[in-house]
Amino acid sequence: MENSSQSTSPMTLGTRSVGSLLVQYSIPAIIASVATSLYNIIDSIFIGHGVGPMAIAGLAITFPLMNLVAAFVMLVAAGGAAISSIFLGQHNIEKATDVVNNVMSLALIHSIVFGGLTLLFLDPILYFFGATPETIPYAREFMRIILYATPISYVFIGLNNIMRATGYPRKAMISALLSVVVNLILAPIFIFVLKKGIAGAAMATVCGQTAAFIWVLHHFMSKKSFVHFKRENSWFKWSIMSRIYAIGMSPFLMNVCACVVVIFINKALLESGGADGNLAIGAYGILNRTTMFFVMVVFGVTQGMQPILGFNYGAGNWSRVIKTLKTGILIGVIITSVGWILTQTIPETLSGLFTSDKTLIDLAAAGYHIYFLFYPLVGCQIVIQNFFQSIGKPQLSIFLSLTRQLLFLLPFLLILPRRYGIDGVWASMAGSDLIAFIIAVITALIMVRRYSKKFKNQSSSQSPTVNNDTSAR
């Protein structure tokens, strides 16, 4: 509970109105997501104006590796959050506690193994991702500092997702805001005052994550928290870990696929851009920061939906699950529609925020018009994909995450840039957004109809996830 009021207990997820629960859980998550996205944008602005346009390109080269960093932490964080919500819906506090303990253990293991191996082969990895002799000094300097701090960032992100899922959305928001505020205060000092360059941006990021790490760790060490660390509970339990991995596999594969896709994007831009190839990658960096702002806002909505969906699915309240899904889709589409309007009407203004280089501004502005062509549909696709993850159906979530990035985007990237150059790269992303939306809607309609019949045929006093769903067993 966030305070002593019964209305804030996680158990009210099954009784309070869906609208008020979405406000309670989504607003803090959206605020945290907006703050994180603004940090990424402002950080890029600091780098673009304080270091130079080539540093923007170097930062863009790190995107595939950053996606891999995110993949290995979200494998633990997303799975743990969904499983803990389902267990709370089944009133199984001890199992939810086991999840918290195991998430802590897995976050540390993943960070040490992934961070250590990546540091050993950092330069070859960056060159494989599209670095050139002009951009690799910036990419290397930034990523080396980020990788040294992966144990801190992994524990912070992993436990922060659990915090939100176990009834503390405001505290989860505060931890994210704490990370962002510290970051934004220190970044200009490190970059402009201390002249640390792109390394200063990385150092500010690590300082912000360390502050949030301390905050989150204190929460789960306190016995006042609804779910907290218990020494006597399991810390390494395969039955728990396997469930975490099963549900977390969707965001894991989504980030791995994003890594693969960005590699193809970078290489396509280098080949299509000719002498401006590095700047074309920089333009993609600008577009990526913009799209991630709106995507992160939608993710904030889905993070708020996740405990509501997981709890009510675990409790067998299917009508509340459907109402939450419909509301989430509407909000998601509104958010990405705002992104579409801005990128279609003021693209030069948006790209000019990141750099004063005329060539880079023109490349990014042209990209906005094509890349964001079907962007209003993206909000719906994201909500549906996360819906299946939240109710413990990782296979469907994985399928939807793969459709856009592997089944459609990669073939487009292999064909369209050869004919249309840089515009073909942007068109590839727009086309895959459209097709992925269609597939997501068809999948949702089929599966919702199937589950509606399933729940209708069972007694409301039974928990279908316990008897029939191995992902919640």
Coordinates of C-alpha atoms in Angstrom, one line a residue:
M1 CA 0.0 0.0 0.0
E2 CA 1.2 3.5 -0.7
N3 CA -0.5 4.7 2.5
S4 CA -2.8 3.4 5.2
S5 CA -5.9 3.9 3.2
Q6 CA -7.7 0.7 2.2
S7 CA -8.5 2.3 -1.2
T8 CA -4.9 2.0 -2.2
S9 CA -4.5 -1.7 -1.5
P10 CA -3.6 -3.9 -4.4
M11 CA -6.7 -5.9 -3.7
T12 CA -8.9 -3.0 -4.9
L13 CA -7.7 -3.8 -8.4
G14 CA -10.7 -6.2 -8.6
T15 CA -13.3 -3.9 -7.2
R16 CA -12.7 -0.2 -8.0
S17 CA -13.8 1.2 -11.3
V18 CA -11.5 0.6 -14.2
G19 CA -11.3 4.3 -15.0
S20 CA -10.2 5.3 -11.5
L21 CA -7.7 2.5 -11.4
L22 CA -6.2 3.6 -14.7
V23 CA -5.8 7.1 -13.4
Q24 CA -4.2 5.8 -10.2
Y25 CA -1.8 3.4 -12.0
S26 CA -1.3 5.0 -15.4
I27 CA -0.8 8.6 -14.6
P28 CA 2.3 8.0 -12.4
A29 CA 3.6 5.6 -15.0
I30 CA 3.0 8.1 -17.8
I31 CA 4.6 10.9 -15.9
A32 CA 7.7 8.7 -15.3
S33 CA 7.8 7.7 -19.0
V34 CA 7.4 11.3 -20.1
A35 CA 10.2 12.4 -17.8
T36 CA 12.4 9.6 -19.1
S37 CA 11.7 10.4 -22.7
L38 CA 12.3 14.1 -22.1
Y39 CA 15.6 13.2 -20.5
N40 CA 16.6 11.2 -23.6
I41 CA 15.6 14.1 -25.9
I42 CA 17.2 16.8 -23.8
D43 CA 20.3 14.7 -23.3
S44 CA 20.5 14.3 -27.1
I45 CA 20.1 18.1 -27.4
F46 CA 23.0 18.7 -25.0
I47 CA 25.1 16.3 -27.0
G48 CA 24.2 17.8 -30.3
H49 CA 24.8 21.3 -29.3
G50 CA 27.6 20.7 -26.8
V51 CA 29.6 18.1 -28.7
G52 CA 28.6 18.2 -32.3
P53 CA 26.5 16.5 -35.1
M54 CA 29.0 13.6 -35.3
A55 CA 28.3 12.8 -31.6
I56 CA 24.6 12.6 -32.4
A57 CA 25.6 9.9 -35.0
G58 CA 27.8 8.2 -32.5
L59 CA 24.9 8.1 -30.0
A60 CA 22.7 6.6 -32.7
I61 CA 25.2 3.8 -33.2
T62 CA 24.7 2.8 -29.6
F63 CA 20.9 2.3 -30.0
P64 CA 21.2 -1.4 -31.0
L65 CA 23.4 -2.1 -28.0
M66 CA 21.1 -0.1 -25.7
N67 CA 18.3 -2.2 -27.0
L68 CA 20.2 -5.3 -26.0
V69 CA 20.9 -3.8 -22.6
A70 CA 17.1 -3.2 -22.3
A71 CA 16.3 -6.7 -23.5
F72 CA 18.2 -8.5 -20.8
V73 CA 16.7 -6.4 -18.0
M74 CA 13.1 -6.4 -19.4
L75 CA 13.3 -10.2 -19.6
V76 CA 13.3 -10.1 -15.8
A77 CA 11.4 -6.9 -15.1
A78 CA 8.3 -7.4 -17.3
G79 CA 8.0 -11.1 -16.5
G80 CA 8.3 -10.4 -12.8
A81 CA 5.8 -7.6 -12.8
A82 CA 3.1 -9.7 -14.7
I83 CA 3.6 -12.8 -12.5
S84 CA 3.5 -10.8 -9.2
S85 CA 0.2 -9.2 -10.3
I86 CA -1.4 -12.5 -11.2
F87 CA -0.3 -14.0 -7.8
L88 CA -1.8 -11.0 -6.0
G89 CA -5.0 -11.6 -8.0
Q90 CA -5.0 -15.1 -6.5
H91 CA -4.3 -13.7 -3.0
N92 CA -1.0 -15.5 -2.9
I93 CA 1.3 -13.0 -1.1
E94 CA 4.1 -15.6 -0.5
K95 CA 4.4 -16.4 -4.2
A96 CA 4.5 -12.7 -5.0
T97 CA 7.3 -12.3 -2.4
D98 CA 9.2 -15.2 -4.1
V99 CA 8.9 -13.2 -7.4
V100 CA 10.5 -10.1 -5.8
N101 CA 13.4 -12.1 -4.4
N102 CA 14.0 -13.9 -7.7
V103 CA 13.9 -10.7 -9.8
M104 CA 16.6 -9.3 -7.6
S105 CA 18.8 -12.3 -8.1
L106 CA 18.2 -12.5 -11.8
A107 CA 18.8 -8.8 -12.3
L108 CA 22.3 -9.1 -10.7
I109 CA 23.2 -12.2 -12.7
H110 CA 22.1 -10.8 -16.0
S111 CA 23.9 -7.5 -15.5
I112 CA 27.2 -9.1 -14.6
V113 CA 27.2 -11.6 -17.4
F114 CA 25.9 -9.3 -20.1
G115 CA 27.8 -6.2 -19.0
G116 CA 31.1 -8.1 -18.6
L117 CA 30.9 -9.9 -22.0
T118 CA 29.9 -6.7 -23.8
L119 CA 32.8 -4.7 -22.4
L120 CA 35.3 -7.4 -23.6
F121 CA 34.1 -7.1 -27.2
L122 CA 32.8 -3.5 -27.3
D123 CA 34.7 -2.2 -30.3
P124 CA 33.9 -5.2 -32.6
I125 CA 30.2 -5.0 -31.5
L126 CA 30.0 -1.2 -32.3
Y127 CA 31.6 -1.7 -35.7
F128 CA 29.2 -4.5 -36.5
F129 CA 26.3 -2.1 -35.5
G130 CA 27.4 0.4 -38.1
A131 CA 30.2 2.5 -36.5
T132 CA 32.8 4.2 -38.6
P133 CA 36.2 5.6 -37.6
E134 CA 34.4 9.0 -37.3
T135 CA 31.7 7.8 -34.9
I136 CA 33.2 5.0 -32.9
P137 CA 35.1 7.2 -30.4
Y138 CA 31.8 8.8 -29.3
A139 CA 29.9 5.5 -29.2
R140 CA 32.7 3.7 -27.3
E141 CA 33.1 6.5 -24.7
F142 CA 29.3 6.6 -24.0
M143 CA 28.7 2.8 -23.8
R144 CA 31.8 1.9 -21.7
I145 CA 30.4 4.0 -18.8
I146 CA 26.9 2.7 -19.2
L147 CA 28.0 -0.9 -19.2
Y148 CA 30.1 -0.5 -16.0
A149 CA 26.9 0.5 -14.3
T150 CA 24.6 -2.3 -15.5
P151 CA 24.2 -3.9 -12.0
I152 CA 22.8 -0.7 -10.7
S153 CA 20.5 0.0 -13.7
Y154 CA 19.2 -3.6 -13.9
V155 CA 18.3 -3.8 -10.2
F156 CA 16.6 -0.4 -10.4
I157 CA 14.5 -1.2 -13.5
G158 CA 13.7 -4.7 -12.4
L159 CA 12.5 -3.8 -8.9
N160 CA 10.8 -0.6 -10.1
N161 CA 8.5 -2.6 -12.3
I162 CA 7.7 -4.9 -9.4
M163 CA 7.0 -1.9 -7.2
R164 CA 4.3 -0.6 -9.6
A165 CA 2.8 -4.1 -10.0
T166 CA 2.5 -4.6 -6.3
G167 CA 0.5 -1.5 -5.5
Y168 CA 2.9 1.4 -5.5
P169 CA 2.5 3.4 -8.7
R170 CA 3.4 6.7 -7.2
K171 CA 6.6 5.4 -5.6
A172 CA 7.5 3.9 -8.9
M173 CA 6.9 7.2 -10.5
I174 CA 9.1 9.0 -8.0
S175 CA 12.0 6.6 -8.5
A176 CA 11.9 7.3 -12.3
L177 CA 11.6 11.0 -11.7
L178 CA 14.5 10.9 -9.3
S179 CA 16.7 9.3 -11.9
V180 CA 15.7 11.8 -14.6
V181 CA 16.0 14.9 -12.4
V182 CA 19.5 14.0 -11.1
N183 CA 20.4 13.2 -14.7
L184 CA 19.2 16.5 -16.1
I185 CA 20.9 18.5 -13.4
L186 CA 24.3 16.8 -13.9
A187 CA 24.3 16.4 -17.7
P188 CA 24.8 20.1 -18.6
I189 CA 27.4 20.4 -15.8
F190 CA 29.4 17.5 -17.0
I191 CA 29.1 18.4 -20.7
F192 CA 29.4 22.2 -20.8
V193 CA 31.1 23.1 -17.5
L194 CA 33.5 20.2 -16.9
K195 CA 33.9 19.6 -20.7
K196 CA 33.4 15.8 -20.4
G197 CA 31.8 15.5 -23.8
I198 CA 29.6 12.5 -24.5
A199 CA 31.1 10.7 -21.5
G200 CA 29.6 13.4 -19.3
A201 CA 26.1 12.4 -20.6
A202 CA 26.8 8.8 -19.7
M203 CA 28.1 9.8 -16.2
A204 CA 25.0 11.8 -15.6
T205 CA 22.8 8.8 -16.6
V206 CA 24.6 6.6 -14.1
C207 CA 24.3 9.1 -11.3
G208 CA 20.6 9.3 -11.9
Q209 CA 20.1 5.6 -11.9
T210 CA 22.2 5.2 -8.7
A211 CA 19.9 7.6 -6.9
A212 CA 16.8 5.7 -8.1
F213 CA 18.5 2.4 -7.2
I214 CA 18.9 3.5 -3.6
W215 CA 15.3 4.6 -3.4
V216 CA 13.9 1.3 -4.8
L217 CA 16.1 -0.9 -2.8
H218 CA 15.0 0.9 0.4
H219 CA 11.4 0.3 -0.5
F220 CA 11.8 -3.5 -0.8
M221 CA 14.0 -3.7 2.3
S222 CA 11.2 -2.1 4.4
K223 CA 8.8 -4.4 6.1
K224 CA 6.1 -1.7 5.8
S225 CA 5.9 -2.5 2.1
F226 CA 3.0 -4.7 1.0
V227 CA 5.5 -7.1 -0.7
H228 CA 9.1 -6.9 0.3
F229 CA 12.3 -9.0 0.5
K230 CA 12.1 -12.0 2.9
R231 CA 15.3 -13.8 3.7
E232 CA 13.4 -17.1 4.3
N233 CA 11.6 -17.0 1.0
S234 CA 13.1 -18.4 -2.2
W235 CA 15.8 -16.4 -4.0
F236 CA 16.7 -19.0 -6.7
K237 CA 13.6 -21.1 -7.6
W238 CA 13.3 -22.5 -11.1
S239 CA 9.5 -22.7 -11.1
I240 CA 9.4 -18.9 -10.5
M241 CA 12.3 -18.1 -12.8
S242 CA 10.8 -20.1 -15.7
R243 CA 7.5 -18.2 -15.4
I244 CA 9.4 -14.9 -15.3
Y245 CA 11.4 -15.9 -18.4
A246 CA 8.3 -17.1 -20.2
I247 CA 6.4 -13.9 -19.9
G248 CA 9.4 -11.6 -20.1
M249 CA 10.4 -13.3 -23.4
S250 CA 8.1 -11.0 -25.3
P251 CA 9.8 -7.7 -24.4
F252 CA 13.1 -9.5 -24.6
L253 CA 12.6 -10.6 -28.2
M254 CA 11.1 -7.2 -29.0
N255 CA 14.3 -5.5 -27.9
V256 CA 16.5 -8.1 -29.5
C257 CA 14.6 -7.6 -32.8
A258 CA 14.9 -3.9 -32.4
C259 CA 18.6 -4.3 -32.1
V260 CA 18.8 -6.4 -35.3
V261 CA 16.5 -4.0 -37.1
V262 CA 18.6 -0.9 -36.1
I263 CA 21.7 -2.6 -37.4
F264 CA 20.0 -3.0 -40.8
I265 CA 18.7 0.6 -40.6
N266 CA 22.2 2.0 -39.9
K267 CA 23.8 0.0 -42.7
A268 CA 21.0 1.0 -45.1
L269 CA 21.5 4.6 -44.2
L270 CA 25.3 4.4 -44.6
E271 CA 24.9 2.9 -48.1
S272 CA 22.1 5.1 -49.2
G273 CA 23.4 8.3 -47.7
G274 CA 26.8 8.3 -49.6
A275 CA 28.9 11.2 -48.2
D276 CA 26.1 12.0 -45.8
G277 CA 25.8 8.5 -44.5
N278 CA 27.0 9.3 -40.9
L279 CA 24.6 12.3 -40.8
A280 CA 21.8 10.1 -42.1
I281 CA 22.4 7.8 -39.1
G282 CA 22.3 11.0 -37.0
A283 CA 18.9 11.9 -38.5
Y284 CA 17.6 8.5 -37.6
G285 CA 18.9 9.2 -34.1
I286 CA 16.7 12.3 -34.0
L287 CA 13.7 10.5 -35.4
N288 CA 14.2 7.6 -32.9
R289 CA 14.3 10.0 -30.0
T290 CA 11.0 11.6 -31.2
T291 CA 9.2 8.3 -31.8
M292 CA 10.4 6.9 -28.5
F293 CA 8.9 9.9 -26.6
F294 CA 5.4 9.0 -27.8
V295 CA 6.0 5.2 -27.5
M296 CA 7.2 5.7 -23.9
V297 CA 4.0 7.6 -23.1
V298 CA 2.0 4.7 -24.5
F299 CA 4.2 2.3 -22.5
G300 CA 3.3 4.3 -19.4
V301 CA -0.4 3.6 -20.2
T302 CA 0.4 -0.2 -20.6
Q303 CA 2.4 -0.2 -17.4
G304 CA -0.6 1.2 -15.6
M305 CA -2.9 -1.3 -17.3
Q306 CA -0.6 -4.3 -16.4
P307 CA -1.5 -4.7 -12.7
I308 CA -5.2 -4.2 -13.5
L309 CA -5.1 -6.8 -16.3
G310 CA -3.0 -9.3 -14.4
F311 CA -5.0 -9.1 -11.2
N312 CA -8.4 -9.4 -12.8
Y313 CA -7.3 -12.1 -15.2
G314 CA -6.0 -14.0 -12.2
A315 CA -9.2 -13.4 -10.4
G316 CA -11.4 -14.4 -13.4
N317 CA -13.0 -11.0 -13.9
W318 CA -13.0 -11.1 -17.7
S319 CA -15.4 -8.1 -18.2
R320 CA -13.0 -5.9 -16.3
V321 CA -10.1 -7.2 -18.4
I322 CA -11.9 -6.3 -21.7
K323 CA -12.9 -2.8 -20.4
T324 CA -9.3 -2.1 -19.5
L325 CA -8.1 -3.2 -22.9
K326 CA -10.6 -1.0 -24.8
T327 CA -9.8 2.1 -22.7
G328 CA -6.1 1.5 -23.1
I329 CA -6.4 1.3 -26.9
L330 CA -8.4 4.5 -27.1
I331 CA -5.8 6.4 -25.0
G332 CA -2.9 4.8 -27.0
V333 CA -4.3 5.9 -30.3
I334 CA -4.8 9.5 -29.1
I335 CA -1.2 9.7 -27.9
T336 CA 0.4 8.6 -31.1
S337 CA -2.0 10.7 -33.1
V338 CA -0.6 13.8 -31.3
G339 CA 2.9 12.6 -32.4
W340 CA 1.6 12.3 -36.0
I341 CA 0.2 15.8 -36.1
L342 CA 3.4 17.4 -34.7
T343 CA 5.8 15.5 -37.0
Q344 CA 3.7 16.3 -40.1
T345 CA 3.3 20.0 -39.3
I346 CA 6.6 21.2 -37.7
P347 CA 9.3 18.7 -38.7
E348 CA 12.0 21.4 -39.2
T349 CA 11.3 22.8 -35.8
L350 CA 11.5 19.4 -34.2
S351 CA 14.8 18.4 -35.9
G352 CA 16.2 21.9 -35.2
L353 CA 15.9 21.2 -31.4
F354 CA 18.7 18.7 -31.7
T355 CA 21.2 20.4 -33.9
S356 CA 22.1 23.5 -35.8
D357 CA 23.6 21.6 -38.7
K358 CA 21.5 22.4 -41.8
T359 CA 22.2 19.1 -43.6
L360 CA 21.2 17.1 -40.5
I361 CA 18.0 19.2 -40.0
D362 CA 17.0 18.7 -43.6
L363 CA 17.6 14.9 -43.5
A364 CA 15.6 14.5 -40.2
A365 CA 12.7 16.8 -41.4
A366 CA 12.3 14.7 -44.6
G367 CA 12.3 11.6 -42.5
Y368 CA 9.5 12.8 -40.2
H369 CA 7.0 13.1 -43.1
I370 CA 7.5 9.5 -44.2
Y371 CA 8.5 7.6 -41.0
F372 CA 5.4 8.9 -39.1
L373 CA 2.9 8.4 -41.9
F374 CA 0.8 5.7 -40.1
Y375 CA 1.9 6.6 -36.6
P376 CA -1.6 7.0 -35.1
L377 CA -2.0 3.2 -35.5
V378 CA 1.1 2.4 -33.5
G379 CA -0.6 3.2 -30.2
C380 CA -3.2 0.5 -30.8
Q381 CA -0.6 -2.1 -31.8
I382 CA 1.5 -1.5 -28.6
V383 CA -1.5 -1.7 -26.3
I384 CA -2.6 -5.0 -27.8
Q385 CA 0.8 -6.5 -27.7
N386 CA 1.3 -5.6 -24.0
F387 CA -2.2 -6.8 -23.2
F388 CA -1.3 -10.4 -24.0
Q389 CA 1.9 -10.1 -22.0
S390 CA -0.1 -8.8 -19.0
I391 CA -2.5 -11.7 -18.9
G392 CA 0.3 -14.3 -19.1
K393 CA 0.1 -15.1 -22.8
P394 CA 3.7 -14.6 -23.9
Q395 CA 3.4 -16.5 -27.1
L396 CA 0.9 -14.1 -28.6
S397 CA 2.8 -11.1 -27.3
I398 CA 6.0 -12.5 -28.9
F399 CA 4.2 -13.1 -32.2
L400 CA 3.0 -9.5 -32.3
S401 CA 6.4 -8.1 -31.4
L402 CA 8.0 -10.2 -34.2
T403 CA 5.5 -9.2 -37.0
R404 CA 6.5 -5.6 -37.3
Q405 CA 10.3 -6.0 -36.8
L406 CA 11.2 -9.3 -38.5
L407 CA 8.4 -10.4 -40.7
F408 CA 7.8 -7.0 -42.4
L409 CA 10.4 -4.4 -41.6
L410 CA 13.5 -6.4 -42.4
P411 CA 12.3 -7.4 -45.9
F412 CA 11.3 -3.8 -46.6
L413 CA 14.7 -2.6 -45.5
L414 CA 16.3 -5.1 -47.9
I415 CA 14.2 -3.9 -50.9
L416 CA 13.0 -0.3 -50.6
P417 CA 16.3 1.5 -49.9
R418 CA 17.9 0.1 -53.0
R419 CA 15.2 1.8 -55.1
Y420 CA 14.3 4.9 -53.1
G421 CA 17.5 5.5 -51.1
I422 CA 17.1 7.1 -47.6
D423 CA 13.4 7.7 -48.3
G424 CA 13.1 3.9 -48.7
V425 CA 14.4 3.4 -45.2
W426 CA 11.8 5.7 -43.7
A427 CA 9.1 4.1 -45.9
S428 CA 10.1 0.7 -44.7
M429 CA 9.2 1.7 -41.1
A430 CA 5.9 3.3 -42.0
G431 CA 4.8 0.2 -44.1
S432 CA 5.7 -2.2 -41.3
D433 CA 3.7 -0.1 -38.8
L434 CA 0.6 -0.4 -41.0
I435 CA 0.8 -4.1 -41.5
A436 CA 1.6 -4.8 -37.8
F437 CA -1.5 -2.8 -36.8
I438 CA -3.7 -5.0 -39.0
I439 CA -2.2 -8.2 -37.7
A440 CA -2.6 -7.0 -34.1
V441 CA -6.2 -6.1 -34.4
I442 CA -7.1 -9.4 -36.1
T443 CA -5.3 -11.4 -33.4
A444 CA -7.0 -9.4 -30.6
L445 CA -10.5 -9.9 -32.1
I446 CA -10.0 -13.7 -32.5
M447 CA -8.4 -14.2 -29.0
V448 CA -10.8 -12.0 -27.1
R449 CA -13.8 -13.9 -28.6
R450 CA -12.2 -17.2 -27.6
Y451 CA -11.4 -16.2 -24.1
S452 CA -14.9 -14.6 -23.7
K453 CA -16.4 -18.0 -24.4
K454 CA -14.0 -19.7 -22.0
F455 CA -14.8 -17.5 -19.1
K456 CA -18.5 -17.5 -19.8
N457 CA -18.6 -21.3 -19.5
Q458 CA -16.9 -21.3 -16.1
S459 CA -18.2 -20.4 -12.7
S460 CA -17.2 -16.9 -11.6
S461 CA -16.0 -18.4 -8.3
Q462 CA -13.3 -20.4 -10.1
S463 CA -9.9 -19.1 -11.2
P464 CA -9.2 -20.2 -14.7
T465 CA -5.6 -19.2 -14.6
V466 CA -4.9 -21.7 -11.8
N467 CA -6.6 -24.6 -13.5
N468 CA -5.9 -24.1 -17.1
D469 CA -3.1 -21.6 -17.6
T470 CA 0.4 -23.0 -17.1
S471 CA 1.8 -19.5 -17.3
A472 CA 0.2 -18.7 -13.9
R473 CA 0.7 -22.1 -12.3

